[in-house]
Amino acid sequence: MVATVDEPLPLIAAFVAHHHAVGADEIHLFFDRPHPQAEALVAQVAGVHVHHSGEDGWARAWQAKRPPRIEARQKYNA
């Protein structure tokens, strides 16, 4: 499962718990903005992989720039 997230810690934790409970083997979370507390918490969960939107410098994006719309960033991350 892949998701781009930019929510408060309780929502991110619940999201991970739900997908873990329904059987996701791997959960790739792309944080749209840094969130050190949430990143540290979910990184402890087996199968969770923490990423940051644009960690590759948006190499595959148009003109290698951050897409302005969240939907485009979600598509890119997926």
PDB file of N, CA and C in Angstrom:
ATOM      1  N   MET A   1       0.844  -1.146   0.000  1.00  0.00           N
ATOM      2  CA  MET A   1       0.000   0.000   0.000  1.00  0.00           C
ATOM      3  C   MET A   1       0.900   1.223   0.000  1.00  0.00           C
ATOM      4  N   VAL A   2       0.527   2.213  -0.791  1.00  0.00           N
ATOM      5  CA  VAL A   2       1.285   3.462  -0.887  1.00  0.00           C
ATOM      6  C   VAL A   2       0.343   4.619  -0.593  1.00  0.00           C
ATOM      7  N   ALA A   3       0.804   5.573   0.209  1.00  0.00           N
ATOM      8  CA  ALA A   3      -0.013   6.749   0.500  1.00  0.00           C
ATOM      9  C   ALA A   3       0.881   7.964   0.688  1.00  0.00           C
ATOM     10  N   THR A   4       0.376   9.106   0.257  1.00  0.00           N
ATOM     11  CA  THR A   4       1.006  10.388   0.535  1.00  0.00           C
ATOM     12  C   THR A   4       0.229  10.981   1.699  1.00  0.00           C
ATOM     13  N   VAL A   5       0.926  11.333   2.773  1.00  0.00           N
ATOM     14  CA  VAL A   5       0.245  11.785   3.987  1.00  0.00           C
ATOM     15  C   VAL A   5       0.705  13.174   4.407  1.00  0.00           C
ATOM     16  N   ASP A   6      -0.224  13.908   4.999  1.00  0.00           N
ATOM     17  CA  ASP A   6       0.046  15.227   5.560  1.00  0.00           C
ATOM     18  C   ASP A   6      -1.042  15.498   6.597  1.00  0.00           C
ATOM     19  N   GLU A   7      -1.173  14.577   7.528  1.00  0.00           N
ATOM     20  CA  GLU A   7      -2.213  14.648   8.542  1.00  0.00           C
ATOM     21  C   GLU A   7      -1.586  14.682   9.933  1.00  0.00           C
ATOM     22  N   PRO A   8      -2.402  14.952  10.951  1.00  0.00           N
ATOM     23  CA  PRO A   8      -1.912  14.911  12.333  1.00  0.00           C
ATOM     24  C   PRO A   8      -1.518  13.475  12.722  1.00  0.00           C
ATOM     25  N   LEU A   9      -0.645  13.369  13.685  1.00  0.00           N
ATOM     26  CA  LEU A   9      -0.126  12.094  14.158  1.00  0.00           C
ATOM     27  C   LEU A   9      -1.213  11.053  14.456  1.00  0.00           C
ATOM     28  N   PRO A  10      -2.282  11.391  15.189  1.00  0.00           N
ATOM     29  CA  PRO A  10      -3.284  10.358  15.485  1.00  0.00           C
ATOM     30  C   PRO A  10      -3.924   9.755  14.225  1.00  0.00           C
ATOM     31  N   LEU A  11      -4.148  10.577  13.214  1.00  0.00           N
ATOM     32  CA  LEU A  11      -4.744  10.058  11.980  1.00  0.00           C
ATOM     33  C   LEU A  11      -3.770   9.165  11.220  1.00  0.00           C
ATOM     34  N   ILE A  12      -2.512   9.537  11.184  1.00  0.00           N
ATOM     35  CA  ILE A  12      -1.508   8.718  10.508  1.00  0.00           C
ATOM     36  C   ILE A  12      -1.362   7.380  11.229  1.00  0.00           C
ATOM     37  N   ALA A  13      -1.314   7.418  12.536  1.00  0.00           N
ATOM     38  CA  ALA A  13      -1.188   6.178  13.317  1.00  0.00           C
ATOM     39  C   ALA A  13      -2.395   5.273  13.087  1.00  0.00           C
ATOM     40  N   ALA A  14      -3.598   5.843  13.084  1.00  0.00           N
ATOM     41  CA  ALA A  14      -4.805   5.047  12.847  1.00  0.00           C
ATOM     42  C   ALA A  14      -4.813   4.468  11.433  1.00  0.00           C
ATOM     43  N   PHE A  15      -4.358   5.240  10.471  1.00  0.00           N
ATOM     44  CA  PHE A  15      -4.286   4.799   9.082  1.00  0.00           C
ATOM     45  C   PHE A  15      -3.367   3.582   8.963  1.00  0.00           C
ATOM     46  N   VAL A  16      -2.198   3.677   9.563  1.00  0.00           N
ATOM     47  CA  VAL A  16      -1.244   2.565   9.535  1.00  0.00           C
ATOM     48  C   VAL A  16      -1.819   1.357  10.259  1.00  0.00           C
ATOM     49  N   ALA A  17      -2.400   1.566  11.423  1.00  0.00           N
ATOM     50  CA  ALA A  17      -2.978   0.452  12.187  1.00  0.00           C
ATOM     51  C   ALA A  17      -4.074  -0.254  11.392  1.00  0.00           C
ATOM     52  N   HIS A  18      -4.914   0.513  10.736  1.00  0.00           N
ATOM     53  CA  HIS A  18      -5.998  -0.078   9.940  1.00  0.00           C
ATOM     54  C   HIS A  18      -5.444  -0.949   8.818  1.00  0.00           C
ATOM     55  N   HIS A  19      -4.525  -0.401   8.041  1.00  0.00           N
ATOM     56  CA  HIS A  19      -3.998  -1.151   6.899  1.00  0.00           C
ATOM     57  C   HIS A  19      -3.159  -2.349   7.343  1.00  0.00           C
ATOM     58  N   HIS A  20      -2.500  -2.214   8.468  1.00  0.00           N
ATOM     59  CA  HIS A  20      -1.757  -3.344   9.023  1.00  0.00           C
ATOM     60  C   HIS A  20      -2.744  -4.428   9.455  1.00  0.00           C
ATOM     61  N   ALA A  21      -3.831  -4.032  10.092  1.00  0.00           N
ATOM     62  CA  ALA A  21      -4.830  -4.988  10.582  1.00  0.00           C
ATOM     63  C   ALA A  21      -5.543  -5.734   9.459  1.00  0.00           C
ATOM     64  N   VAL A  22      -5.729  -5.088   8.325  1.00  0.00           N
ATOM     65  CA  VAL A  22      -6.423  -5.755   7.218  1.00  0.00           C
ATOM     66  C   VAL A  22      -5.464  -6.542   6.332  1.00  0.00           C
ATOM     67  N   GLY A  23      -4.194  -6.603   6.734  1.00  0.00           N
ATOM     68  CA  GLY A  23      -3.277  -7.512   6.074  1.00  0.00           C
ATOM     69  C   GLY A  23      -2.252  -6.941   5.120  1.00  0.00           C
ATOM     70  N   ALA A  24      -2.062  -5.637   5.100  1.00  0.00           N
ATOM     71  CA  ALA A  24      -1.037  -5.072   4.213  1.00  0.00           C
ATOM     72  C   ALA A  24       0.337  -5.567   4.663  1.00  0.00           C
ATOM     73  N   ASP A  25       1.076  -6.184   3.735  1.00  0.00           N
ATOM     74  CA  ASP A  25       2.424  -6.658   4.047  1.00  0.00           C
ATOM     75  C   ASP A  25       3.417  -5.503   4.107  1.00  0.00           C
ATOM     76  N   GLU A  26       3.226  -4.537   3.214  1.00  0.00           N
ATOM     77  CA  GLU A  26       4.092  -3.368   3.180  1.00  0.00           C
ATOM     78  C   GLU A  26       3.237  -2.114   3.080  1.00  0.00           C
ATOM     79  N   ILE A  27       3.634  -1.108   3.828  1.00  0.00           N
ATOM     80  CA  ILE A  27       2.964   0.186   3.796  1.00  0.00           C
ATOM     81  C   ILE A  27       4.049   1.223   3.536  1.00  0.00           C
ATOM     82  N   HIS A  28       3.948   1.890   2.395  1.00  0.00           N
ATOM     83  CA  HIS A  28       4.913   2.935   2.034  1.00  0.00           C
ATOM     84  C   HIS A  28       4.230   4.286   2.227  1.00  0.00           C
ATOM     85  N   LEU A  29       4.696   5.029   3.222  1.00  0.00           N
ATOM     86  CA  LEU A  29       4.134   6.343   3.504  1.00  0.00           C
ATOM     87  C   LEU A  29       5.092   7.418   2.997  1.00  0.00           C
ATOM     88  N   PHE A  30       4.571   8.272   2.133  1.00  0.00           N
ATOM     89  CA  PHE A  30       5.329   9.415   1.639  1.00  0.00           C
ATOM     90  C   PHE A  30       4.824  10.643   2.382  1.00  0.00           C
ATOM     91  N   PHE A  31       5.652  11.190   3.241  1.00  0.00           N
ATOM     92  CA  PHE A  31       5.274  12.387   3.988  1.00  0.00           C
ATOM     93  C   PHE A  31       5.430  13.591   3.065  1.00  0.00           C
ATOM     94  N   ASP A  32       4.323  14.324   2.878  1.00  0.00           N
ATOM     95  CA  ASP A  32       4.342  15.481   1.987  1.00  0.00           C
ATOM     96  C   ASP A  32       5.119  16.639   2.611  1.00  0.00           C
ATOM     97  N   ARG A  33       5.156  16.661   3.923  1.00  0.00           N
ATOM     98  CA  ARG A  33       5.978  17.608   4.691  1.00  0.00           C
ATOM     99  C   ARG A  33       6.631  16.811   5.817  1.00  0.00           C
ATOM    100  N   PRO A  34       7.795  17.210   6.274  1.00  0.00           N
ATOM    101  CA  PRO A  34       8.420  16.491   7.388  1.00  0.00           C
ATOM    102  C   PRO A  34       7.498  16.465   8.614  1.00  0.00           C
ATOM    103  N   HIS A  35       7.445  15.334   9.268  1.00  0.00           N
ATOM    104  CA  HIS A  35       6.650  15.161  10.484  1.00  0.00           C
ATOM    105  C   HIS A  35       7.436  14.190  11.374  1.00  0.00           C
ATOM    106  N   PRO A  36       8.505  14.682  12.022  1.00  0.00           N
ATOM    107  CA  PRO A  36       9.424  13.807  12.767  1.00  0.00           C
ATOM    108  C   PRO A  36       8.746  12.871  13.765  1.00  0.00           C
ATOM    109  N   GLN A  37       7.743  13.348  14.491  1.00  0.00           N
ATOM    110  CA  GLN A  37       7.088  12.491  15.482  1.00  0.00           C
ATOM    111  C   GLN A  37       6.362  11.331  14.813  1.00  0.00           C
ATOM    112  N   ALA A  38       5.592  11.617  13.790  1.00  0.00           N
ATOM    113  CA  ALA A  38       4.852  10.563  13.102  1.00  0.00           C
ATOM    114  C   ALA A  38       5.806   9.608  12.398  1.00  0.00           C
ATOM    115  N   GLU A  39       6.837  10.153  11.775  1.00  0.00           N
ATOM    116  CA  GLU A  39       7.812   9.321  11.074  1.00  0.00           C
ATOM    117  C   GLU A  39       8.473   8.340  12.041  1.00  0.00           C
ATOM    118  N   ALA A  40       8.879   8.824  13.203  1.00  0.00           N
ATOM    119  CA  ALA A  40       9.537   7.973  14.196  1.00  0.00           C
ATOM    120  C   ALA A  40       8.584   6.900  14.708  1.00  0.00           C
ATOM    121  N   LEU A  41       7.335   7.263  14.919  1.00  0.00           N
ATOM    122  CA  LEU A  41       6.350   6.302  15.438  1.00  0.00           C
ATOM    123  C   LEU A  41       6.081   5.189  14.435  1.00  0.00           C
ATOM    124  N   VAL A  42       5.723   5.545  13.205  1.00  0.00           N
ATOM    125  CA  VAL A  42       5.329   4.523  12.237  1.00  0.00           C
ATOM    126  C   VAL A  42       6.520   3.706  11.737  1.00  0.00           C
ATOM    127  N   ALA A  43       7.723   4.259  11.794  1.00  0.00           N
ATOM    128  CA  ALA A  43       8.909   3.521  11.348  1.00  0.00           C
ATOM    129  C   ALA A  43       9.169   2.303  12.229  1.00  0.00           C
ATOM    130  N   GLN A  44       8.593   2.276  13.429  1.00  0.00           N
ATOM    131  CA  GLN A  44       8.767   1.153  14.343  1.00  0.00           C
ATOM    132  C   GLN A  44       7.853  -0.024  13.997  1.00  0.00           C
ATOM    133  N   VAL A  45       6.880   0.198  13.139  1.00  0.00           N
ATOM    134  CA  VAL A  45       5.904  -0.838  12.786  1.00  0.00           C
ATOM    135  C   VAL A  45       6.484  -1.706  11.667  1.00  0.00           C
ATOM    136  N   ALA A  46       6.426  -3.012  11.859  1.00  0.00           N
ATOM    137  CA  ALA A  46       6.952  -3.936  10.850  1.00  0.00           C
ATOM    138  C   ALA A  46       6.244  -3.716   9.516  1.00  0.00           C
ATOM    139  N   GLY A  47       7.024  -3.631   8.466  1.00  0.00           N
ATOM    140  CA  GLY A  47       6.462  -3.483   7.128  1.00  0.00           C
ATOM    141  C   GLY A  47       6.196  -2.061   6.692  1.00  0.00           C
ATOM    142  N   VAL A  48       6.404  -1.098   7.586  1.00  0.00           N
ATOM    143  CA  VAL A  48       6.180   0.311   7.232  1.00  0.00           C
ATOM    144  C   VAL A  48       7.492   0.914   6.736  1.00  0.00           C
ATOM    145  N   HIS A  49       7.420   1.575   5.589  1.00  0.00           N
ATOM    146  CA  HIS A  49       8.578   2.229   4.990  1.00  0.00           C
ATOM    147  C   HIS A  49       8.273   3.724   4.907  1.00  0.00           C
ATOM    148  N   VAL A  50       9.128   4.531   5.497  1.00  0.00           N
ATOM    149  CA  VAL A  50       8.936   5.981   5.536  1.00  0.00           C
ATOM    150  C   VAL A  50       9.721   6.615   4.389  1.00  0.00           C
ATOM    151  N   HIS A  51       9.028   7.453   3.632  1.00  0.00           N
ATOM    152  CA  HIS A  51       9.634   8.195   2.529  1.00  0.00           C
ATOM    153  C   HIS A  51       9.210   9.662   2.656  1.00  0.00           C
ATOM    154  N   HIS A  52       9.852  10.506   1.852  1.00  0.00           N
ATOM    155  CA  HIS A  52       9.471  11.918   1.791  1.00  0.00           C
ATOM    156  C   HIS A  52       9.155  12.261   0.338  1.00  0.00           C
ATOM    157  N   SER A  53       8.058  12.949   0.130  1.00  0.00           N
ATOM    158  CA  SER A  53       7.710  13.372  -1.233  1.00  0.00           C
ATOM    159  C   SER A  53       8.881  14.150  -1.816  1.00  0.00           C
ATOM    160  N   GLY A  54       9.308  13.747  -2.993  1.00  0.00           N
ATOM    161  CA  GLY A  54      10.394  14.441  -3.657  1.00  0.00           C
ATOM    162  C   GLY A  54      11.775  14.043  -3.201  1.00  0.00           C
ATOM    163  N   GLU A  55      11.885  12.950  -2.453  1.00  0.00           N
ATOM    164  CA  GLU A  55      13.201  12.550  -1.961  1.00  0.00           C
ATOM    165  C   GLU A  55      14.174  12.230  -3.102  1.00  0.00           C
ATOM    166  N   ASP A  56      13.640  12.008  -4.279  1.00  0.00           N
ATOM    167  CA  ASP A  56      14.493  11.757  -5.445  1.00  0.00           C
ATOM    168  C   ASP A  56      14.711  13.021  -6.274  1.00  0.00           C
ATOM    169  N   GLY A  57      14.346  14.168  -5.715  1.00  0.00           N
ATOM    170  CA  GLY A  57      14.506  15.438  -6.425  1.00  0.00           C
ATOM    171  C   GLY A  57      13.486  15.621  -7.535  1.00  0.00           C
ATOM    172  N   TRP A  58      12.385  14.890  -7.441  1.00  0.00           N
ATOM    173  CA  TRP A  58      11.316  14.938  -8.443  1.00  0.00           C
ATOM    174  C   TRP A  58      11.872  14.613  -9.830  1.00  0.00           C
ATOM    175  N   ALA A  59      12.797  13.663  -9.878  1.00  0.00           N
ATOM    176  CA  ALA A  59      13.500  13.324 -11.116  1.00  0.00           C
ATOM    177  C   ALA A  59      12.574  12.942 -12.264  1.00  0.00           C
ATOM    178  N   ARG A  60      11.429  12.333 -11.968  1.00  0.00           N
ATOM    179  CA  ARG A  60      10.516  11.903 -13.021  1.00  0.00           C
ATOM    180  C   ARG A  60       9.397  12.918 -13.274  1.00  0.00           C
ATOM    181  N   ALA A  61       9.400  14.016 -12.555  1.00  0.00           N
ATOM    182  CA  ALA A  61       8.345  15.020 -12.705  1.00  0.00           C
ATOM    183  C   ALA A  61       8.667  15.968 -13.854  1.00  0.00           C
ATOM    184  N   TRP A  62       7.628  16.665 -14.301  1.00  0.00           N
ATOM    185  CA  TRP A  62       7.806  17.651 -15.358  1.00  0.00           C
ATOM    186  C   TRP A  62       8.826  18.680 -14.923  1.00  0.00           C
ATOM    187  N   GLN A  63       9.862  18.864 -15.675  1.00  0.00           N
ATOM    188  CA  GLN A  63      10.956  19.803 -15.404  1.00  0.00           C
ATOM    189  C   GLN A  63      11.600  19.562 -14.035  1.00  0.00           C
ATOM    190  N   ALA A  64      11.489  18.336 -13.526  1.00  0.00           N
ATOM    191  CA  ALA A  64      12.080  17.968 -12.232  1.00  0.00           C
ATOM    192  C   ALA A  64      11.681  18.937 -11.116  1.00  0.00           C
ATOM    193  N   LYS A  65      10.412  19.332 -11.118  1.00  0.00           N
ATOM    194  CA  LYS A  65       9.893  20.242 -10.088  1.00  0.00           C
ATOM    195  C   LYS A  65       8.794  19.561  -9.305  1.00  0.00           C
ATOM    196  N   ARG A  66       8.613  20.001  -8.067  1.00  0.00           N
ATOM    197  CA  ARG A  66       7.535  19.502  -7.218  1.00  0.00           C
ATOM    198  C   ARG A  66       6.198  19.836  -7.879  1.00  0.00           C
ATOM    199  N   PRO A  67       5.361  18.830  -8.125  1.00  0.00           N
ATOM    200  CA  PRO A  67       4.041  19.116  -8.684  1.00  0.00           C
ATOM    201  C   PRO A  67       3.240  20.002  -7.719  1.00  0.00           C
ATOM    202  N   PRO A  68       2.575  21.030  -8.233  1.00  0.00           N
ATOM    203  CA  PRO A  68       1.875  21.956  -7.347  1.00  0.00           C
ATOM    204  C   PRO A  68       0.632  21.353  -6.674  1.00  0.00           C
ATOM    205  N   ARG A  69      -0.004  20.397  -7.312  1.00  0.00           N
ATOM    206  CA  ARG A  69      -1.239  19.822  -6.750  1.00  0.00           C
ATOM    207  C   ARG A  69      -0.941  18.523  -6.012  1.00  0.00           C
ATOM    208  N   ILE A  70      -1.615  18.323  -4.866  1.00  0.00           N
ATOM    209  CA  ILE A  70      -1.424  17.124  -4.062  1.00  0.00           C
ATOM    210  C   ILE A  70      -1.747  15.865  -4.863  1.00  0.00           C
ATOM    211  N   GLU A  71      -2.742  15.933  -5.727  1.00  0.00           N
ATOM    212  CA  GLU A  71      -3.110  14.766  -6.525  1.00  0.00           C
ATOM    213  C   GLU A  71      -1.969  14.320  -7.431  1.00  0.00           C
ATOM    214  N   ALA A  72      -1.246  15.276  -7.979  1.00  0.00           N
ATOM    215  CA  ALA A  72      -0.097  14.958  -8.828  1.00  0.00           C
ATOM    216  C   ALA A  72       1.039  14.364  -7.992  1.00  0.00           C
ATOM    217  N   ARG A  73       1.239  14.875  -6.785  1.00  0.00           N
ATOM    218  CA  ARG A  73       2.278  14.312  -5.907  1.00  0.00           C
ATOM    219  C   ARG A  73       1.910  12.902  -5.482  1.00  0.00           C
ATOM    220  N   GLN A  74       0.610  12.662  -5.215  1.00  0.00           N
ATOM    221  CA  GLN A  74       0.161  11.329  -4.854  1.00  0.00           C
ATOM    222  C   GLN A  74       0.424  10.346  -6.005  1.00  0.00           C
ATOM    223  N   LYS A  75       0.086  10.751  -7.188  1.00  0.00           N
ATOM    224  CA  LYS A  75       0.310   9.914  -8.379  1.00  0.00           C
ATOM    225  C   LYS A  75       1.800   9.640  -8.548  1.00  0.00           C
ATOM    226  N   TYR A  76       2.615  10.647  -8.407  1.00  0.00           N
ATOM    227  CA  TYR A  76       4.064  10.503  -8.533  1.00  0.00           C
ATOM    228  C   TYR A  76       4.590   9.496  -7.515  1.00  0.00           C
ATOM    229  N   ASN A  77       4.179   9.647  -6.276  1.00  0.00           N
ATOM    230  CA  ASN A  77       4.668   8.756  -5.211  1.00  0.00           C
ATOM    231  C   ASN A  77       4.231   7.309  -5.418  1.00  0.00           C
ATOM    232  N   ALA A  78       3.014   7.140  -5.912  1.00  0.00           N
ATOM    233  CA  ALA A  78       2.505   5.779  -6.147  1.00  0.00           C
ATOM    234  C   ALA A  78       3.287   5.119  -7.244  1.00  0.00           C
TER     235      ALA A  78
END
